[in-house]
Amino acid sequence: QVRVVESGGGLVQAGGSLRLSCAASGRIFSNDIMGWFRQAPGKEREFVAAINWYGSSTYYADSVKGRFTISRDNAKNTVYLQMNSLKPEDTAVFYCACRRVSARDYEYWGQGTQVTVSS
């Protein structure tokens, strides 16, 4: 079992920045993949970014490239999502999740944290 807890959401004006944190605990494997997803009102959940605990692999959705940066602090078992140049369309509940490298889908999910970007 892996437990993930998101924090750092809030209200920010367009053009501003937020940093989300995802604290992981439990049975974490070194080759697990950690991802950020978001779900806006009336929209399907979408992939935002992903990172592995070891190595240099990162992945981003086209909509956030150049604005968002995913990073990790292995000593704290924490993954971050730095969000700059925020737009109203970024408004969503953001979720952190963990996927085993051999699994088809992300299996362990956090409760979500609300990000609201005002114009």
PDB file of C-alpha atoms in Angstrom:
ATOM      1  CA  GLN A   1       0.000   0.000   0.000  1.00  0.00           C
ATOM      2  CA  VAL A   2       1.148   3.521  -0.859  1.00  0.00           C
ATOM      3  CA  ARG A   3      -0.458   6.544   0.741  1.00  0.00           C
ATOM      4  CA  VAL A   4      -0.227   9.935  -0.948  1.00  0.00           C
ATOM      5  CA  VAL A   5      -1.363  13.258   0.468  1.00  0.00           C
ATOM      6  CA  GLU A   6      -1.518  16.455  -1.572  1.00  0.00           C
ATOM      7  CA  SER A   7      -1.232  19.967  -0.205  1.00  0.00           C
ATOM      8  CA  GLY A   8      -0.547  23.497  -1.393  1.00  0.00           C
ATOM      9  CA  GLY A   9      -3.683  24.297  -3.346  1.00  0.00           C
ATOM     10  CA  GLY A  10      -5.459  27.600  -3.038  1.00  0.00           C
ATOM     11  CA  LEU A  11      -6.689  30.704  -4.796  1.00  0.00           C
ATOM     12  CA  VAL A  12      -4.317  32.651  -7.018  1.00  0.00           C
ATOM     13  CA  GLN A  13      -4.689  35.356  -9.650  1.00  0.00           C
ATOM     14  CA  ALA A  14      -3.915  34.686 -13.289  1.00  0.00           C
ATOM     15  CA  GLY A  15      -0.183  34.908 -13.910  1.00  0.00           C
ATOM     16  CA  GLY A  16       0.640  33.848 -10.375  1.00  0.00           C
ATOM     17  CA  SER A  17       2.323  30.744  -9.016  1.00  0.00           C
ATOM     18  CA  LEU A  18       1.629  27.867  -6.663  1.00  0.00           C
ATOM     19  CA  ARG A  19       3.658  24.886  -5.531  1.00  0.00           C
ATOM     20  CA  LEU A  20       1.829  21.675  -4.788  1.00  0.00           C
ATOM     21  CA  SER A  21       3.324  18.968  -2.596  1.00  0.00           C
ATOM     22  CA  CYS A  22       2.646  15.239  -2.584  1.00  0.00           C
ATOM     23  CA  ALA A  23       3.869  13.330   0.453  1.00  0.00           C
ATOM     24  CA  ALA A  24       4.136   9.581  -0.116  1.00  0.00           C
ATOM     25  CA  SER A  25       4.383   6.878   2.524  1.00  0.00           C
ATOM     26  CA  GLY A  26       4.008   3.139   2.904  1.00  0.00           C
ATOM     27  CA  ARG A  27       5.376   0.509   0.570  1.00  0.00           C
ATOM     28  CA  ILE A  28       7.183   2.733  -1.922  1.00  0.00           C
ATOM     29  CA  PHE A  29       9.326   1.062  -4.570  1.00  0.00           C
ATOM     30  CA  SER A  30      12.326   2.771  -6.103  1.00  0.00           C
ATOM     31  CA  ASN A  31      11.001   2.346  -9.641  1.00  0.00           C
ATOM     32  CA  ASP A  32       7.503   3.630  -8.877  1.00  0.00           C
ATOM     33  CA  ILE A  33       6.225   6.453 -11.060  1.00  0.00           C
ATOM     34  CA  MET A  34       4.597   9.466  -9.433  1.00  0.00           C
ATOM     35  CA  GLY A  35       2.111  11.516 -11.398  1.00  0.00           C
ATOM     36  CA  TRP A  36       0.007  14.639 -11.128  1.00  0.00           C
ATOM     37  CA  PHE A  37      -3.484  14.747 -12.629  1.00  0.00           C
ATOM     38  CA  ARG A  38      -6.226  17.333 -12.583  1.00  0.00           C
ATOM     39  CA  GLN A  39      -9.964  17.421 -13.084  1.00  0.00           C
ATOM     40  CA  ALA A  40     -11.752  20.646 -13.947  1.00  0.00           C
ATOM     41  CA  PRO A  41     -15.511  21.134 -13.444  1.00  0.00           C
ATOM     42  CA  GLY A  42     -17.416  19.248 -16.113  1.00  0.00           C
ATOM     43  CA  LYS A  43     -14.228  17.804 -17.609  1.00  0.00           C
ATOM     44  CA  GLU A  44     -12.524  14.435 -17.624  1.00  0.00           C
ATOM     45  CA  ARG A  45      -9.491  13.851 -15.471  1.00  0.00           C
ATOM     46  CA  GLU A  46      -6.325  14.636 -17.396  1.00  0.00           C
ATOM     47  CA  PHE A  47      -2.658  13.865 -17.016  1.00  0.00           C
ATOM     48  CA  VAL A  48      -0.425  16.783 -16.024  1.00  0.00           C
ATOM     49  CA  ALA A  49       3.083  15.525 -15.257  1.00  0.00           C
ATOM     50  CA  ALA A  50       5.025  12.500 -14.011  1.00  0.00           C
ATOM     51  CA  ILE A  51       8.419  11.676 -12.551  1.00  0.00           C
ATOM     52  CA  ASN A  52      10.305   8.634 -11.319  1.00  0.00           C
ATOM     53  CA  TRP A  53      11.963   8.469  -7.917  1.00  0.00           C
ATOM     54  CA  TYR A  54      15.366   7.717  -9.405  1.00  0.00           C
ATOM     55  CA  GLY A  55      16.727   8.834 -12.723  1.00  0.00           C
ATOM     56  CA  SER A  56      15.941  11.909 -14.751  1.00  0.00           C
ATOM     57  CA  SER A  57      12.718  11.003 -16.553  1.00  0.00           C
ATOM     58  CA  THR A  58       9.960  13.595 -16.505  1.00  0.00           C
ATOM     59  CA  TYR A  59       6.824  13.888 -18.622  1.00  0.00           C
ATOM     60  CA  TYR A  60       4.437  16.791 -19.195  1.00  0.00           C
ATOM     61  CA  ALA A  61       1.145  17.401 -20.875  1.00  0.00           C
ATOM     62  CA  ASP A  62       1.461  19.823 -23.783  1.00  0.00           C
ATOM     63  CA  SER A  63      -0.848  22.270 -22.032  1.00  0.00           C
ATOM     64  CA  VAL A  64       1.587  22.804 -19.148  1.00  0.00           C
ATOM     65  CA  LYS A  65       5.000  22.521 -20.809  1.00  0.00           C
ATOM     66  CA  GLY A  66       7.130  25.545 -20.045  1.00  0.00           C
ATOM     67  CA  ARG A  67       4.903  26.584 -17.140  1.00  0.00           C
ATOM     68  CA  PHE A  68       4.862  23.630 -14.736  1.00  0.00           C
ATOM     69  CA  THR A  69       7.833  21.753 -13.300  1.00  0.00           C
ATOM     70  CA  ILE A  70       7.654  18.429 -11.495  1.00  0.00           C
ATOM     71  CA  SER A  71      10.422  17.572  -9.043  1.00  0.00           C
ATOM     72  CA  ARG A  72      11.145  15.294  -6.101  1.00  0.00           C
ATOM     73  CA  ASP A  73      12.872  15.176  -2.740  1.00  0.00           C
ATOM     74  CA  ASN A  74      13.689  11.527  -2.133  1.00  0.00           C
ATOM     75  CA  ALA A  75      14.782  12.110   1.471  1.00  0.00           C
ATOM     76  CA  LYS A  76      11.301  13.429   2.252  1.00  0.00           C
ATOM     77  CA  ASN A  77       9.421  11.024  -0.048  1.00  0.00           C
ATOM     78  CA  THR A  78       7.806  14.096  -1.527  1.00  0.00           C
ATOM     79  CA  VAL A  79       6.986  15.126  -5.087  1.00  0.00           C
ATOM     80  CA  TYR A  80       6.343  18.748  -6.034  1.00  0.00           C
ATOM     81  CA  LEU A  81       4.552  20.511  -8.830  1.00  0.00           C
ATOM     82  CA  GLN A  82       5.704  24.085  -9.330  1.00  0.00           C
ATOM     83  CA  MET A  83       3.064  25.934 -11.324  1.00  0.00           C
ATOM     84  CA  ASN A  84       3.940  29.295 -12.878  1.00  0.00           C
ATOM     85  CA  SER A  85       2.045  31.605 -15.211  1.00  0.00           C
ATOM     86  CA  LEU A  86      -1.227  30.137 -14.052  1.00  0.00           C
ATOM     87  CA  LYS A  87      -4.302  30.595 -16.212  1.00  0.00           C
ATOM     88  CA  PRO A  88      -7.997  30.446 -15.299  1.00  0.00           C
ATOM     89  CA  GLU A  89      -8.256  27.254 -17.343  1.00  0.00           C
ATOM     90  CA  ASP A  90      -5.820  25.619 -14.906  1.00  0.00           C
ATOM     91  CA  THR A  91      -8.574  25.707 -12.277  1.00  0.00           C
ATOM     92  CA  ALA A  92      -9.145  22.123 -11.158  1.00  0.00           C
ATOM     93  CA  VAL A  93      -8.790  19.620  -8.379  1.00  0.00           C
ATOM     94  CA  PHE A  94      -5.223  18.347  -8.597  1.00  0.00           C
ATOM     95  CA  TYR A  95      -4.463  14.761  -7.633  1.00  0.00           C
ATOM     96  CA  CYS A  96      -1.204  12.975  -6.924  1.00  0.00           C
ATOM     97  CA  ALA A  97      -0.933   9.283  -7.758  1.00  0.00           C
ATOM     98  CA  CYS A  98       1.527   6.410  -7.719  1.00  0.00           C
ATOM     99  CA  ARG A  99       1.947   3.721 -10.369  1.00  0.00           C
ATOM    100  CA  ARG A 100       4.010   0.564 -10.130  1.00  0.00           C
ATOM    101  CA  VAL A 101       6.352   0.280 -13.091  1.00  0.00           C
ATOM    102  CA  SER A 102       4.743  -3.028 -14.057  1.00  0.00           C
ATOM    103  CA  ALA A 103       1.157  -1.809 -13.658  1.00  0.00           C
ATOM    104  CA  ARG A 104      -1.165  -0.624 -16.408  1.00  0.00           C
ATOM    105  CA  ASP A 105      -2.763   2.186 -14.386  1.00  0.00           C
ATOM    106  CA  TYR A 106      -2.040   4.455 -11.462  1.00  0.00           C
ATOM    107  CA  GLU A 107      -3.285   2.565  -8.433  1.00  0.00           C
ATOM    108  CA  TYR A 108      -2.791   4.787  -5.394  1.00  0.00           C
ATOM    109  CA  TRP A 109      -4.393   8.222  -5.301  1.00  0.00           C
ATOM    110  CA  GLY A 110      -4.514  11.144  -2.949  1.00  0.00           C
ATOM    111  CA  GLN A 111      -7.639  13.007  -1.911  1.00  0.00           C
ATOM    112  CA  GLY A 112      -6.964  15.998  -4.151  1.00  0.00           C
ATOM    113  CA  THR A 113      -6.264  19.669  -3.555  1.00  0.00           C
ATOM    114  CA  GLN A 114      -8.234  22.519  -5.108  1.00  0.00           C
ATOM    115  CA  VAL A 115      -6.469  25.053  -7.320  1.00  0.00           C
ATOM    116  CA  THR A 116      -8.508  28.076  -8.351  1.00  0.00           C
ATOM    117  CA  VAL A 117      -7.092  30.700 -10.717  1.00  0.00           C
ATOM    118  CA  SER A 118      -9.035  33.935 -10.959  1.00  0.00           C
ATOM    119  CA  SER A 119      -8.937  36.372 -13.855  1.00  0.00           C
TER     120      SER A 119
END
